[in-house]
MMTF fields as JSON, N, C-alpha, C and O atoms, coordinates in Angstrom:
{
  "mmtfVersion": "1.0.0",
  "mmtfProducer": "UNKNOWN",
  "numBonds": 271,
  "numAtoms": 272,
  "numGroups": 68,
  "numChains": 1,
  "numModels": 1,
  "chainsPerModel": [1],
  "groupsPerChain": [68],
  "chainIdList": ["A"],
  "bondAtomList": [4, 2, 8, 6, 12, 10, 16, 14, 20, 18, 24, 22, 28, 26, 32, 30, 36, 34, 40, 38, 44, 42, 48, 46, 52, 50, 56, 54, 60, 58, 64, 62, 68, 66, 72, 70, 76, 74, 80, 78, 84, 82, 88, 86, 92, 90, 96, 94, 100, 98, 104, 102, 108, 106, 112, 110, 116, 114, 120, 118, 124, 122, 128, 126, 132, 130, 136, 134, 140, 138, 144, 142, 148, 146, 152, 150, 156, 154, 160, 158, 164, 162, 168, 166, 172, 170, 176, 174, 180, 178, 184, 182, 188, 186, 192, 190, 196, 194, 200, 198, 204, 202, 208, 206, 212, 210, 216, 214, 220, 218, 224, 222, 228, 226, 232, 230, 236, 234, 240, 238, 244, 242, 248, 246, 252, 250, 256, 254, 260, 258, 264, 262, 268, 266],
  "bondOrderList": [1, 1, 1, 1, 1, 1, 1, 1, 1, 1, 1, 1, 1, 1, 1, 1, 1, 1, 1, 1, 1, 1, 1, 1, 1, 1, 1, 1, 1, 1, 1, 1, 1, 1, 1, 1, 1, 1, 1, 1, 1, 1, 1, 1, 1, 1, 1, 1, 1, 1, 1, 1, 1, 1, 1, 1, 1, 1, 1, 1, 1, 1, 1, 1, 1, 1, 1],
  "groupList": [{"groupName": "LEU", "atomNameList": ["N", "CA", "C", "O"], "elementList": ["N", "C", "C", "O"], "formalChargeList": [0, 0, 0, 0], "bondAtomList": [1, 0, 2, 1, 3, 2], "bondOrderList": [1, 1, 2], "singleLetterCode": "L", "chemCompType": "L-PEPTIDE LINKING"}, {"groupName": "PHE", "atomNameList": ["N", "CA", "C", "O"], "elementList": ["N", "C", "C", "O"], "formalChargeList": [0, 0, 0, 0], "bondAtomList": [1, 0, 2, 1, 3, 2], "bondOrderList": [1, 1, 2], "singleLetterCode": "F", "chemCompType": "L-PEPTIDE LINKING"}, {"groupName": "LYS", "atomNameList": ["N", "CA", "C", "O"], "elementList": ["N", "C", "C", "O"], "formalChargeList": [0, 0, 0, 0], "bondAtomList": [1, 0, 2, 1, 3, 2], "bondOrderList": [1, 1, 2], "singleLetterCode": "K", "chemCompType": "L-PEPTIDE LINKING"}, {"groupName": "VAL", "atomNameList": ["N", "CA", "C", "O"], "elementList": ["N", "C", "C", "O"], "formalChargeList": [0, 0, 0, 0], "bondAtomList": [1, 0, 2, 1, 3, 2], "bondOrderList": [1, 1, 2], "singleLetterCode": "V", "chemCompType": "L-PEPTIDE LINKING"}, {"groupName": "ASN", "atomNameList": ["N", "CA", "C", "O"], "elementList": ["N", "C", "C", "O"], "formalChargeList": [0, 0, 0, 0], "bondAtomList": [1, 0, 2, 1, 3, 2], "bondOrderList": [1, 1, 2], "singleLetterCode": "N", "chemCompType": "L-PEPTIDE LINKING"}, {"groupName": "ILE", "atomNameList": ["N", "CA", "C", "O"], "elementList": ["N", "C", "C", "O"], "formalChargeList": [0, 0, 0, 0], "bondAtomList": [1, 0, 2, 1, 3, 2], "bondOrderList": [1, 1, 2], "singleLetterCode": "I", "chemCompType": "L-PEPTIDE LINKING"}, {"groupName": "ALA", "atomNameList": ["N", "CA", "C", "O"], "elementList": ["N", "C", "C", "O"], "formalChargeList": [0, 0, 0, 0], "bondAtomList": [1, 0, 2, 1, 3, 2], "bondOrderList": [1, 1, 2], "singleLetterCode": "A", "chemCompType": "L-PEPTIDE LINKING"}, {"groupName": "GLY", "atomNameList": ["N", "CA", "C", "O"], "elementList": ["N", "C", "C", "O"], "formalChargeList": [0, 0, 0, 0], "bondAtomList": [1, 0, 2, 1, 3, 2], "bondOrderList": [1, 1, 2], "singleLetterCode": "G", "chemCompType": "PEPTIDE LINKING"}, {"groupName": "SER", "atomNameList": ["N", "CA", "C", "O"], "elementList": ["N", "C", "C", "O"], "formalChargeList": [0, 0, 0, 0], "bondAtomList": [1, 0, 2, 1, 3, 2], "bondOrderList": [1, 1, 2], "singleLetterCode": "S", "chemCompType": "L-PEPTIDE LINKING"}, {"groupName": "GLU", "atomNameList": ["N", "CA", "C", "O"], "elementList": ["N", "C", "C", "O"], "formalChargeList": [0, 0, 0, 0], "bondAtomList": [1, 0, 2, 1, 3, 2], "bondOrderList": [1, 1, 2], "singleLetterCode": "E", "chemCompType": "L-PEPTIDE LINKING"}, {"groupName": "ARG", "atomNameList": ["N", "CA", "C", "O"], "elementList": ["N", "C", "C", "O"], "formalChargeList": [0, 0, 0, 0], "bondAtomList": [1, 0, 2, 1, 3, 2], "bondOrderList": [1, 1, 2], "singleLetterCode": "R", "chemCompType": "L-PEPTIDE LINKING"}, {"groupName": "ASP", "atomNameList": ["N", "CA", "C", "O"], "elementList": ["N", "C", "C", "O"], "formalChargeList": [0, 0, 0, 0], "bondAtomList": [1, 0, 2, 1, 3, 2], "bondOrderList": [1, 1, 2], "singleLetterCode": "D", "chemCompType": "L-PEPTIDE LINKING"}, {"groupName": "MET", "atomNameList": ["N", "CA", "C", "O"], "elementList": ["N", "C", "C", "O"], "formalChargeList": [0, 0, 0, 0], "bondAtomList": [1, 0, 2, 1, 3, 2], "bondOrderList": [1, 1, 2], "singleLetterCode": "M", "chemCompType": "L-PEPTIDE LINKING"}, {"groupName": "TRP", "atomNameList": ["N", "CA", "C", "O"], "elementList": ["N", "C", "C", "O"], "formalChargeList": [0, 0, 0, 0], "bondAtomList": [1, 0, 2, 1, 3, 2], "bondOrderList": [1, 1, 2], "singleLetterCode": "W", "chemCompType": "L-PEPTIDE LINKING"}, {"groupName": "GLN", "atomNameList": ["N", "CA", "C", "O"], "elementList": ["N", "C", "C", "O"], "formalChargeList": [0, 0, 0, 0], "bondAtomList": [1, 0, 2, 1, 3, 2], "bondOrderList": [1, 1, 2], "singleLetterCode": "Q", "chemCompType": "L-PEPTIDE LINKING"}, {"groupName": "THR", "atomNameList": ["N", "CA", "C", "O"], "elementList": ["N", "C", "C", "O"], "formalChargeList": [0, 0, 0, 0], "bondAtomList": [1, 0, 2, 1, 3, 2], "bondOrderList": [1, 1, 2], "singleLetterCode": "T", "chemCompType": "L-PEPTIDE LINKING"}, {"groupName": "CYS", "atomNameList": ["N", "CA", "C", "O"], "elementList": ["N", "C", "C", "O"], "formalChargeList": [0, 0, 0, 0], "bondAtomList": [1, 0, 2, 1, 3, 2], "bondOrderList": [1, 1, 2], "singleLetterCode": "C", "chemCompType": "L-PEPTIDE LINKING"}, {"groupName": "PRO", "atomNameList": ["N", "CA", "C", "O"], "elementList": ["N", "C", "C", "O"], "formalChargeList": [0, 0, 0, 0], "bondAtomList": [1, 0, 2, 1, 3, 2], "bondOrderList": [1, 1, 2], "singleLetterCode": "P", "chemCompType": "L-PEPTIDE LINKING"}],
  "groupTypeList": [0, 1, 2, 0, 3, 0, 0, 4, 5, 6, 1, 6, 7, 6, 8, 9, 0, 3, 10, 11, 3, 7, 12, 11, 13, 12, 8, 14, 11, 0, 6, 6, 10, 0, 8, 15, 10, 6, 6, 14, 7, 5, 7, 6, 7, 0, 0, 15, 6, 10, 0, 7, 5, 2, 6, 12, 9, 0, 16, 10, 17, 0, 17, 13, 5, 11, 11, 11],
  "groupIdList": [1, 2, 3, 4, 5, 6, 7, 8, 9, 10, 11, 12, 13, 14, 15, 16, 17, 18, 19, 20, 21, 22, 23, 24, 25, 26, 27, 28, 29, 30, 31, 32, 33, 34, 35, 36, 37, 38, 39, 40, 41, 42, 43, 44, 45, 46, 47, 48, 49, 50, 51, 52, 53, 54, 55, 56, 57, 58, 59, 60, 61, 62, 63, 64, 65, 66, 67, 68],
  "secStructList": [7, 7, 2, 2, 2, 2, 2, 2, 2, 2, 2, 2, 2, 2, 6, 6, 2, 2, 2, 2, 2, 2, 2, 6, 6, 1, 7, 7, 7, 2, 2, 2, 2, 2, 2, 6, 6, 1, 2, 2, 2, 2, 2, 2, 2, 2, 2, 2, 2, 2, 2, 2, 2, 2, 2, 2, 2, 2, 6, 7, 1, 1, 7, 7, 7, 6, 6, 7],
  "xCoordList": [-0.704, 0.279, -0.129, 0.448, -1.236, -2.255, -3.072, -3.488, -2.959, -3.358, -2.72, -3.102, -1.365, -0.119, 0.145, 0.749, -0.797, 0.064, -0.881, -0.38, -2.581, -3.444, -3.293, -4.064, -2.583, -2.356, -1.011, -0.913, -0.19, 0.521, 0.26, 0.577, -0.526, -1.496, -2.15, -2.07, -2.796, -4.046, -2.908, -3.015, -2.098, -1.296, -0.48, -0.111, -0.252, 0.592, -0.421, -0.03, -1.942, -2.76, -3.248, -3.074, -3.704, -3.848, -2.849, -3.152, -1.957, -0.587, -0.071, 0.624, -0.558, -0.206, -1.609, -1.43, -2.977, -3.972, -3.825, -4.797, -2.616, -2.95, -1.301, -0.795, -1.109, 0.327, -0.578, -0.42, -1.077, -2.031, -2.819, -2.27, -3.939, -4.277, -3.551, -4.018, -2.544, -1.374, -0.725, -0.471, -0.501, 0.718, -0.924, -0.828, -1.844, -2.76, -3.342, -3.984, -2.873, -3.044, -2.157, -2.274, -1.293, 0.113, 1.023, 0.854, 1.798, 2.888, 3.348, 3.376, 3.7, 4.592, 5.826, 6.331, 6.325, 7.648, 8.58, 7.997, 9.602, 10.623, 10.326, 9.54, 10.941, 11.12, 9.992, 10.012, 8.707, 7.398, 7.395, 7.599, 7.279, 7.703, 8.642, 8.417, 9.722, 10.646, 10.408, 10.649, 9.719, 9.567, 7.94, 7.845, 6.958, 6.041, 6.255, 5.294, 7.831, 8.029, 9.113, 9.595, 9.564, 10.009, 9.305, 9.744, 8.37, 7.62, 6.549, 6.109, 6.3, 5.615, 6.479, 6.164, 7.567, 8.745, 8.946, 9.246, 8.819, 9.209, 8.357, 8.652, 7.108, 6.075, 5.613, 5.012, 5.813, 5.978, 7.184, 7.027, 7.759, 9.582, 9.085, 9.046, 8.668, 8.744, 7.527, 7.345, 6.727, 5.194, 5.978, 6.173, 6.347, 7.27, 8.281, 8.238, 9.049, 9.973, 8.9, 9.075, 7.98, 7.419, 6.97, 7.231, 6.12, 5.668, 6.754, 6.53, 7.835, 9.102, 9.524, 9.486, 9.852, 9.75, 8.532, 8.922, 7.668, 6.038, 6.248, 6.053, 6.897, 7.026, 7.965, 7.468, 8.958, 10.428, 9.899, 10.633, 8.954, 8.619, 7.715, 8.04, 6.972, 6.175, 6.979, 7.069, 7.393, 8.005, 9.158, 9.627, 9.784, 10.922, 10.61, 9.952, 11.278, 11.397, 11.424, 10.885, 12.247, 12.765, 12.53, 12.606, 12.208, 12.178, 13.215, 13.943, 13.628, 14.332, 15.257, 14.64, 16.354, 17.037, 18.168, 19.049, 17.921, 18.078, 19.337, 19.546, 20.174, 21.713, 22.674, 23.876, 21.949, 22.303, 22.409, 22.681],
  "yCoordList": [-1.213, -0.074, 1.621, 2.523, 1.61, 2.243, 2.602, 3.595, 1.37, 1.844, 2.31, 3.066, 1.728, 1.949, 3.323, 3.737, 4.123, 5.268, 6.219, 7.069, 5.852, 6.434, 5.831, 6.486, 4.867, 4.805, 6.101, 6.456, 6.479, 7.464, 8.35, 8.823, 8.721, 9.927, 10.15, 11.196, 9.13, 8.995, 9.274, 10.208, 8.338, 8.722, 9.793, 10.249, 10.124, 11.431, 13.125, 14.102, 12.652, 13.51, 12.952, 13.758, 11.833, 11.162, 12.245, 13.292, 11.859, 11.918, 13.639, 14.073, 14.512, 15.922, 16.246, 16.973, 15.581, 15.807, 15.264, 15.538, 14.401, 13.856, 14.248, 14.117, 14.797, 15.601, 17.438, 17.959, 17.637, 19.133, 18.738, 19.03, 18.165, 17.712, 17.047, 17.342, 16.26, 15.889, 17.528, 17.921, 18.268, 19.448, 20.585, 21.252, 20.549, 21.328, 20.629, 21.214, 19.171, 18.385, 18.752, 19.702, 18.229, 17.98, 19.847, 20.786, 19.9, 21.197, 21.519, 20.843, 23.012, 23.103, 23.6, 24.687, 22.403, 22.713, 22.123, 21.604, 22.142, 22.627, 20.615, 20.329, 19.043, 18.281, 17.828, 17.473, 17.946, 17.53, 17.813, 16.761, 18.714, 18.921, 18.594, 18.37, 18.402, 17.416, 15.905, 15.122, 15.579, 14.311, 13.668, 12.497, 14.595, 14.291, 14.602, 14.541, 14.993, 15.362, 14.347, 14.186, 13.576, 12.838, 11.139, 10.061, 11.404, 9.909, 10.018, 9.121, 11.813, 10.983, 11.245, 11.105, 11.636, 11.268, 10.195, 9.783, 9.083, 7.707, 6.986, 6.638, 6.876, 6.591, 6.937, 6.174, 7.668, 9.004, 7.805, 7.117, 7.903, 7.013, 5.557, 5.094, 4.886, 3.482, 3.171, 2.075, 4.209, 3.662, 3.787, 2.822, 5.034, 5.559, 4.259, 3.978, 3.674, 2.454, 1.485, 1.115, 1.203, 0.366, -0.157, -1.08, 1.211, 1.933, 2.05, 2.231, 1.9, 2.422, 0.437, -0.195, 0.038, -1.438, -2.196, -3.23, -1.99, -2.276, -2.217, -3.03, -0.343, 0.063, -0.946, -1.302, -1.263, -1.921, -3.255, -3.859, -3.999, -5.519, -5.119, -5.651, -4.541, -4.394, -3.975, -4.99, -3.162, -2.485, -2.999, -2.446, -4.367, -4.636, -5.946, -6.947, -5.623, -6.536, -8.234, -9.255, -7.86, -9.954, -9.987, -9.023, -11.199, -10.975, -11.428, -12.048, -11.155, -10.785, -12.679, -13.741, -12.552, -13.717, -13.58, -12.721, -14.831, -15.129, -15.193, -14.958, -15.577, -15.45, -14.23, -14.328, -13.24, -11.715, -10.84, -9.641],
  "zCoordList": [0.784, 1.075, 1.236, 1.842, 0.506, 0.537, 2.358, 2.954, 2.589, 4.153, 5.059, 5.952, 4.805, 5.515, 6.066, 7.056, 4.666, 4.184, 5.262, 5.998, 5.197, 5.505, 7.214, 7.915, 7.97, 8.947, 9.811, 10.986, 8.571, 8.989, 9.512, 10.603, 8.521, 8.475, 9.738, 10.382, 10.063, 11.21, 12.842, 13.636, 12.885, 13.777, 14.021, 15.103, 12.975, 12.955, 13.695, 14.333, 13.099, 13.171, 15.071, 15.986, 15.288, 17.033, 17.698, 18.272, 17.529, 18.329, 18.368, 19.287, 17.179, 17.302, 18.477, 19.454, 18.185, 18.929, 20.383, 21.086, 21.132, 22.186, 23.31, 24.425, 21.9, 22.571, 23.52, 24.623, 22.816, 22.847, 23.867, 24.93, 24.037, 25.274, 26.664, 27.764, 26.567, 27.82, 27.795, 28.933, 26.988, 27.878, 28.564, 29.594, 27.967, 28.876, 30.413, 31.285, 30.397, 31.58, 32.226, 32.999, 32.1, 32.396, 32.681, 31.904, 33.786, 33.487, 31.807, 30.779, 32.192, 30.633, 30.834, 30.556, 31.485, 31.851, 30.706, 29.755, 30.703, 29.042, 29.025, 28.122, 30.035, 30.141, 29.279, 28.101, 30.377, 29.426, 28.42, 27.812, 27.619, 26.073, 25.614, 24.425, 25.879, 25.138, 25.12, 24.201, 26.703, 26.299, 25.37, 25.001, 25.173, 24.457, 22.803, 22.036, 22.265, 20.993, 20.793, 19.672, 21.95, 21.418, 21.563, 21.162, 22.124, 22.045, 20.651, 19.932, 20.602, 19.211, 17.831, 16.649, 18.398, 16.838, 16.684, 15.563, 18.129, 18.047, 16.933, 15.79, 17.724, 16.965, 15.617, 14.861, 15.476, 13.764, 12.847, 11.839, 13.303, 12.96, 12.512, 11.372, 13.887, 13.477, 12.587, 12.058, 12.471, 11.687, 10.201, 9.462, 9.942, 8.552, 7.792, 6.594, 8.691, 8.934, 8.137, 6.976, 8.795, 8.814, 6.907, 6.135, 6.912, 5.309, 4.039, 2.842, 4.656, 3.559, 3.219, 2.163, 4.49, 4.466, 3.597, 3.055, 3.46, 3.037, 1.167, 0.263, 1.262, 0.151, -0.876, -1.945, -0.602, -1.015, -1.145, -1.928, -0.734, -0.49, -1.684, -2.745, -1.712, -2.976, -4.439, -5.131, -4.895, -5.283, -5.95, -6.944, -5.281, -5.961, -6.943, -6.663, -8.153, -9.02, -8.823, -9.25, -8.051, -7.248, -5.978, -5.216, -5.673, -4.167, -3.794, -4.569, -2.094, -1.777, -1.394, -1.304, -1.293, -0.886, -0.014, 0.018, 0.844, 1.782, 2.529, 3.719, 1.548, 1.946, 1.288, 1.042, 1.105, 0.902, 2.238, 2.171]
}
């Protein structure tokens, strides 16, 4: 779980750096800004969802039942 937390932190920092560098290279129009923010948000959201599911699995006192 701790490794996933560190992965989320690293991804957030790396995606912010990539966004800043990409905006320097690309034009500064509104569509470019929105698309980079959307890509960063989607990536961070996916990693956070994976982290949440893993936390639920590790903290759950009973195993998941497939019938439910």
